[in-house]
Coordinates of C-alpha atoms in Angstrom, one line a residue:
M712 CA 97.5 84.6 91.4
L713 CA 101.2 84.7 92.0
K714 CA 102.3 84.1 95.6
Y715 CA 103.8 87.4 96.7
A716 CA 104.5 88.5 100.3
M717 CA 103.5 92.2 100.5
I718 CA 105.1 92.6 103.9
R719 CA 102.2 94.5 105.3
P720 CA 101.5 93.9 109.1
I721 CA 98.6 95.5 110.9
Y722 CA 99.4 97.1 114.2
Q723 CA 96.7 96.8 116.9
E724 CA 95.8 99.9 118.9
Y725 CA 96.9 99.6 122.5
T726 CA 97.0 102.7 124.7
S727 CA 97.7 100.1 127.5
V728 CA 98.3 96.4 127.3
P729 CA 94.9 94.6 127.5
N730 CA 94.2 92.5 130.5
Q731 CA 94.0 89.1 129.0
K732 CA 95.5 85.6 129.5
K733 CA 99.1 85.5 128.3
E734 CA 99.6 82.6 126.0
Y735 CA 101.0 81.6 122.7
K736 CA 98.7 82.1 119.8
M737 CA 99.0 79.9 116.7
F738 CA 101.6 81.4 114.5
F739 CA 101.0 79.9 111.0
E740 CA 97.8 77.9 111.4
K741 CA 98.3 75.8 108.3
N742 CA 101.6 74.4 109.3
D743 CA 102.2 73.0 112.8
S744 CA 106.0 72.6 112.2
H745 CA 106.2 76.3 111.4
N746 CA 104.4 77.1 114.6
E747 CA 106.9 75.0 116.6
L748 CA 109.8 76.5 114.8
I749 CA 108.8 80.1 115.6
K750 CA 107.9 79.2 119.2
K751 CA 111.3 77.6 119.6
Q752 CA 113.0 80.7 118.3
I753 CA 111.1 83.0 120.6
L754 CA 112.0 80.9 123.6
L755 CA 115.7 81.0 122.5
E756 CA 115.6 84.8 122.3
F757 CA 113.5 85.7 125.2
G758 CA 113.5 82.8 127.6
T759 CA 110.6 80.7 129.0
A760 CA 109.2 83.3 131.5
I761 CA 107.5 85.5 128.9
S762 CA 104.1 86.6 127.7
C763 CA 103.3 86.6 124.0
I764 CA 100.3 88.4 122.6
A765 CA 99.3 88.3 118.9
L766 CA 99.0 91.9 117.7
G767 CA 98.0 91.7 114.1
E768 CA 98.9 90.2 110.8
G769 CA 99.2 90.9 107.1
T770 CA 100.0 88.7 104.1
E771 CA 102.2 85.9 105.3
N772 CA 103.3 87.7 108.4
K773 CA 102.3 88.3 112.0
N774 CA 103.3 90.6 114.9
F775 CA 103.6 89.6 118.5
L776 CA 104.0 91.7 121.7
I777 CA 106.6 90.1 123.9
N778 CA 106.7 90.8 127.6
D779 CA 104.6 93.9 127.0
T780 CA 107.7 95.7 125.7
I781 CA 109.0 94.3 122.4
V782 CA 107.1 93.9 119.1
L783 CA 108.3 90.8 117.2
R784 CA 107.5 90.8 113.5
V785 CA 107.5 87.3 111.9
L786 CA 107.5 87.3 108.1
F787 CA 107.4 84.2 105.8
I788 CA 108.5 84.3 102.2
D789 CA 107.4 81.3 100.2
K790 CA 109.8 79.8 97.7
N791 CA 107.3 80.5 94.9
S792 CA 107.2 84.2 95.9
L793 CA 108.6 86.7 93.3
L794 CA 110.6 88.2 96.2
Y795 CA 112.1 84.9 97.5
H796 CA 115.7 85.5 96.2
V797 CA 115.8 89.2 97.0
A798 CA 113.8 89.2 100.2
R799 CA 116.7 89.7 102.6
S800 CA 117.9 92.7 100.5
Y801 CA 114.5 94.3 100.7
I802 CA 114.2 93.8 104.5
E803 CA 117.7 95.0 105.2
R804 CA 117.0 98.2 103.2
E805 CA 113.8 98.6 105.3
I806 CA 115.8 98.3 108.5
T807 CA 118.4 100.9 107.3
F808 CA 115.7 103.4 106.4
A809 CA 113.8 103.1 109.7
N810 CA 116.9 103.2 111.8
V811 CA 118.3 106.3 110.0
L812 CA 115.0 108.1 110.6
C813 CA 115.3 107.2 114.3
Q814 CA 118.9 108.3 114.5
S815 CA 117.9 111.6 112.9
K816 CA 115.2 112.0 115.6
V817 CA 112.4 112.1 113.1
N818 CA 110.7 108.9 114.1
P819 CA 111.0 106.7 117.2
L820 CA 110.9 103.2 115.7
T821 CA 114.3 101.5 115.5
Y822 CA 115.0 97.8 114.8
K823 CA 116.9 96.2 117.6
C824 CA 119.6 93.5 117.6
F825 CA 118.9 89.9 118.5
K826 CA 121.2 87.8 120.6
N827 CA 123.5 87.1 117.6
K828 CA 123.9 90.9 117.2
D829 CA 122.0 90.9 113.9
R830 CA 118.8 93.0 113.4
L831 CA 117.4 90.3 111.1
L832 CA 117.1 86.6 111.8
E833 CA 116.6 84.3 108.8
I834 CA 115.2 80.8 109.4
P835 CA 115.2 78.6 106.3
T836 CA 112.5 75.8 105.8
D837 CA 111.7 73.5 102.9
E838 CA 108.8 75.7 101.9
G839 CA 110.5 79.1 102.2
N840 CA 112.3 81.4 104.7
F841 CA 111.1 83.0 107.9
Y842 CA 112.5 86.5 108.8
L843 CA 112.3 88.0 112.3
L844 CA 112.7 91.6 113.3
Q845 CA 112.1 93.3 116.6
Y846 CA 111.6 96.9 118.0
D847 CA 110.4 98.5 121.2
F848 CA 106.6 98.6 121.6
I849 CA 105.3 102.1 120.9
P850 CA 102.0 102.8 122.9
G851 CA 99.6 105.1 121.3
S852 CA 96.4 105.5 119.4
F853 CA 95.7 105.4 115.6
L854 CA 95.9 108.7 113.8
T855 CA 92.6 110.6 113.3
Y856 CA 92.4 112.9 110.4
T857 CA 91.8 116.2 112.0
K858 CA 93.1 119.5 110.6
K859 CA 95.8 119.7 113.3
N860 CA 96.9 116.1 113.0
M861 CA 97.1 116.3 109.2
Q862 CA 99.2 119.4 109.3
Q863 CA 101.5 117.9 112.0
F864 CA 101.8 114.8 109.9
A865 CA 102.6 116.7 106.7
Q866 CA 105.5 118.4 108.5
M867 CA 106.8 115.0 109.8
M868 CA 106.5 113.5 106.3
G869 CA 108.6 116.4 104.9
K870 CA 111.3 115.6 107.4
C871 CA 111.3 112.0 106.4
H872 CA 111.5 112.9 102.7
E873 CA 114.5 115.2 103.4
I874 CA 116.3 112.4 105.2
A875 CA 115.5 110.0 102.4
H876 CA 117.0 112.5 99.9
Q877 CA 120.2 112.6 102.0
I878 CA 120.4 108.9 102.2
S879 CA 120.1 108.7 98.4
E880 CA 122.8 111.4 97.9
K881 CA 125.3 109.9 100.4
T882 CA 124.9 106.2 99.6
S883 CA 124.0 104.0 96.6
I884 CA 120.6 102.6 97.3
P885 CA 120.2 99.4 95.3
Y886 CA 117.4 99.2 92.9
L887 CA 115.7 95.9 93.5
P888 CA 113.7 94.0 90.9
V889 CA 109.9 93.3 91.0
Y890 CA 108.8 95.7 93.8
D891 CA 110.7 98.8 92.9
G892 CA 109.7 98.5 89.2
L893 CA 105.9 98.6 89.8
P894 CA 103.7 101.6 88.9
S895 CA 102.2 101.2 92.4
S896 CA 103.0 98.9 95.3
L897 CA 100.1 96.7 94.6
H898 CA 100.5 96.3 90.8
Y899 CA 102.4 93.0 90.8
R900 CA 99.2 91.2 89.6
S901 CA 97.9 90.6 86.2
F902 CA 95.2 93.0 85.2
V903 CA 92.9 92.0 82.4
F904 CA 89.7 93.7 81.1
D905 CA 86.6 91.6 81.6
D906 CA 83.4 92.7 80.0
R907 CA 81.3 90.7 82.4
I908 CA 82.1 93.3 85.1
T909 CA 80.0 95.8 83.2
Q910 CA 76.9 94.0 84.5
S911 CA 77.9 94.9 88.1
I912 CA 79.7 98.3 87.6
A913 CA 78.3 101.0 85.4
H914 CA 81.0 102.6 83.2
Y915 CA 83.5 99.9 84.0
A916 CA 85.2 100.4 80.6
F917 CA 85.7 104.1 81.5
Y918 CA 87.4 103.3 84.7
W919 CA 89.5 100.7 83.0
Q920 CA 90.7 103.3 80.4
I921 CA 91.5 105.8 83.2
F922 CA 93.5 103.1 84.9
Q923 CA 95.5 102.3 81.8
E924 CA 96.3 105.9 81.1
N925 CA 97.1 106.6 84.8
T926 CA 99.5 103.6 84.8
R927 CA 101.3 104.9 81.7
L928 CA 101.7 108.4 83.0
I929 CA 102.9 107.2 86.4
N930 CA 105.5 104.9 84.8
D931 CA 106.8 107.8 82.6
Y932 CA 106.9 110.2 85.5
R933 CA 108.8 107.7 87.7
S934 CA 111.4 107.0 85.0
Q935 CA 112.0 110.7 84.5
N936 CA 112.6 111.7 88.1
P937 CA 115.0 110.5 90.8
N938 CA 113.6 107.9 93.1
I939 CA 114.2 107.8 96.8
L940 CA 113.3 105.5 99.7
I941 CA 109.6 106.0 100.8
H942 CA 107.5 104.3 103.4
C943 CA 104.6 103.7 100.9
D944 CA 102.0 102.4 103.4
L945 CA 101.0 105.5 105.4
H946 CA 97.4 104.6 106.4
A947 CA 95.9 105.4 109.8
K948 CA 96.9 102.0 111.4
N949 CA 100.5 102.7 110.6
I950 CA 100.5 106.2 112.1
L951 CA 100.3 106.4 115.9
L952 CA 99.6 109.5 118.1
T953 CA 101.7 109.2 121.2
N954 CA 102.4 111.9 123.8
D955 CA 101.3 114.6 121.4
T956 CA 103.8 113.4 118.8
I957 CA 103.5 111.1 115.8
A958 CA 105.2 107.7 115.3
I959 CA 105.3 105.8 112.0
I960 CA 105.4 102.0 112.2
D961 CA 105.4 99.2 109.6
F962 CA 108.2 99.9 107.1
G963 CA 107.6 96.7 105.3
D964 CA 106.5 98.4 102.1
T965 CA 109.6 100.5 101.8
R966 CA 110.6 101.0 98.2
L967 CA 112.4 103.2 95.8
S968 CA 109.9 105.6 94.3
L969 CA 108.7 109.2 94.4
I970 CA 107.6 111.5 97.2
E971 CA 104.3 111.8 95.3
E972 CA 103.6 108.1 95.8
D973 CA 104.3 108.4 99.5
I974 CA 101.8 111.3 99.7
G975 CA 99.4 109.6 97.4
T976 CA 99.2 106.4 99.4
C977 CA 98.8 108.5 102.5
F978 CA 95.8 110.2 100.9
W979 CA 94.4 106.8 99.9
G980 CA 94.5 105.7 103.5
M981 CA 93.0 109.0 104.6
A982 CA 90.2 108.7 102.0
L983 CA 89.1 105.4 103.5
E984 CA 88.4 107.2 106.8
M985 CA 86.5 110.1 105.2
T986 CA 82.7 110.4 105.3
T987 CA 82.4 113.0 102.6
V988 CA 84.4 114.2 99.6
E989 CA 84.2 117.7 101.0
T990 CA 86.0 116.6 104.2
F991 CA 88.6 114.7 102.1
K992 CA 89.3 117.9 100.0
K993 CA 89.8 119.9 103.2
R994 CA 92.3 117.5 104.6
I995 CA 94.2 117.5 101.3
Y996 CA 94.4 121.3 101.6
D997 CA 95.5 121.0 105.2
F998 CA 98.3 118.7 104.2
F999 CA 99.7 120.8 101.4
S1000 CA 99.4 123.9 103.4
A1001 CA 101.8 122.4 106.0
Y1002 CA 104.1 120.3 103.9
P1003 CA 107.6 122.1 104.0
K1004 CA 107.8 124.8 101.3
R1005 CA 111.5 123.9 100.7
L1006 CA 110.2 120.6 99.3
N1007 CA 107.3 122.1 97.4
N1008 CA 108.6 121.2 94.0
I1009 CA 106.4 118.1 94.2
K1010 CA 103.7 117.7 91.6
K1011 CA 100.4 117.7 93.5
T1012 CA 98.5 116.3 90.5
Y1013 CA 100.8 113.2 90.7
C1014 CA 100.1 112.8 94.4
L1015 CA 96.4 112.4 93.4
R1016 CA 97.4 110.1 90.5
F1017 CA 99.0 107.7 93.0
T1018 CA 96.0 107.9 95.2
L1019 CA 93.8 107.1 92.3
Q1020 CA 96.1 104.3 91.3
R1021 CA 95.8 102.6 94.7
F1022 CA 92.0 102.7 94.5
L1023 CA 91.8 101.4 91.0
D1024 CA 94.5 98.7 91.6
I1025 CA 92.4 97.2 94.3
H1026 CA 89.0 97.5 92.7
L1027 CA 89.8 96.4 89.2
F1028 CA 91.7 93.4 90.4
Y1029 CA 89.3 92.1 93.0
L1030 CA 86.2 92.8 90.9
K1031 CA 87.6 90.3 88.3
E1032 CA 89.0 88.0 91.0
N1033 CA 85.6 87.6 92.6
L1034 CA 83.5 87.3 89.5
S1035 CA 82.8 83.6 90.2
T1036 CA 81.7 84.1 93.8
T1037 CA 78.4 85.9 94.2
S1038 CA 78.8 87.0 97.8
K1039 CA 82.4 88.3 97.2
L1040 CA 81.4 90.1 94.0
K1041 CA 78.5 91.7 95.8
Y1042 CA 80.8 92.9 98.6
Q1043 CA 83.4 94.3 96.1
T1044 CA 80.7 96.0 94.0
Q1045 CA 79.2 97.6 97.1
K1046 CA 82.7 98.7 98.2
F1047 CA 83.3 100.3 94.8
S1048 CA 80.0 102.0 95.0
N1049 CA 80.9 103.4 98.5
E1050 CA 84.3 104.7 97.3
K1051 CA 83.2 105.9 93.9
P1052 CA 82.6 109.5 94.9
I1053 CA 86.2 109.8 96.0
I1054 CA 87.4 108.1 92.9
D1055 CA 85.3 110.4 90.7
F1056 CA 86.6 113.4 92.6
L1057 CA 90.2 112.3 92.0
I1058 CA 89.6 111.8 88.3
A1059 CA 88.0 115.2 88.0
S1060 CA 90.7 117.0 90.0
I1061 CA 93.5 115.4 87.9
D1062 CA 91.6 116.2 84.7
Q1063 CA 91.2 119.8 85.6
S1064 CA 94.7 120.1 87.3
L1065 CA 92.9 121.7 90.2
V1066 CA 95.5 121.0 92.8
D1067 CA 98.4 122.6 90.9
N1068 CA 96.6 125.9 90.4

C-alpha cells in the first residue's frame, strides 16, 4: 500500500473542557525525535505555561487543544507520500477555502496566524515534513441526524457551495495532481478483483461490477462538469452543533470536485449513523427538501453514486487487504453485512432513478 496522508483528523466532542491532568501526550509514538521537535515548536509558539490535551488523530496527523482555547493540527507527510511535493499547495488551498467561508459568515472556523505571521508552519525532517495549523477551539456537540438538523445543515451546505462557486469564478483555483483526479477521495489505492472473497461475501462479483461501472460514470460526469472546492468529509464528527448553529471543522480533505460528491460523502457519514434504511431515506428527503432551490440543478442520482462509491471503496479495498488475517477479515465481513442494506438501497435507487423523479 502506498503511503498517503489523507489529512483526516478526528475532532473530540467537548461541550466543556474535561477535568483531567494537563500534560503532553506523545505526538508521534514511533519517533521520539519527532515528538521532541513538535514539543519544541509548541513551546516556541505558546510559551512554557500551557496546557496541552490530545484531541484526536487521523492518518499521520494529530490535533491538540492548547490552553483550552486553540486547536493545533499537526500533520506529517512522509517523503514517500504521493502528496509530498504538492502538500503545501493542498494545505494552503484548504486554508483559503475555510477562511473565505468564515469571512462570508457562513462558517466560524478560520485558520489563525502563528508568530511568524504565516497560517502554515512547515518543519522539514529527514523522513518528511511536518505542517502545523491553528484555529480557535469551537465548543459544541456532534451533529445528530434529526429532521430539523438535516434541513438546517442542507441550507448551510448550499451557502458553502455558493461561496465555492464564487471563489472558482473570481480566482483560478489550481488543479492539483493525485487527489483532485480521483473518482472519490479514497480511491488512491490499487483495487484488484480477488475471487477468494466470494467465500466470505455472497455476490462479491456483482458488487465488484457495480463498483467498476460506478467509477466509470463518476469519472465521466466529473470530466463533463465544472469542478469547485468542496469539503468532502462531512460526517457527524466534523459537524458541530453550537449555540443552535452549525459549525464545520476539518477541511483537510478539501478538493476540486462536484457538489454531488460533497453531498454524497455527507450521506455516507449519515448512513453510518442510521439504524434502518427507512430512516436513511427520510433524512435524504429532508436534506433535498431544504437544499437551496437556486442550486437545485444538482443531479440527485449522482449524489447517491458518490455515497455508494465511498461504501464500496472502503469495503472492496479492506476485504482484500485483510484476506490473510482471519480476525480482520471476519470484522470486515461483518461490517459489510451490517452496511449491506444501505448499499443495496443505494444500488436500487440509482438503478431506478428514484431520487430524480
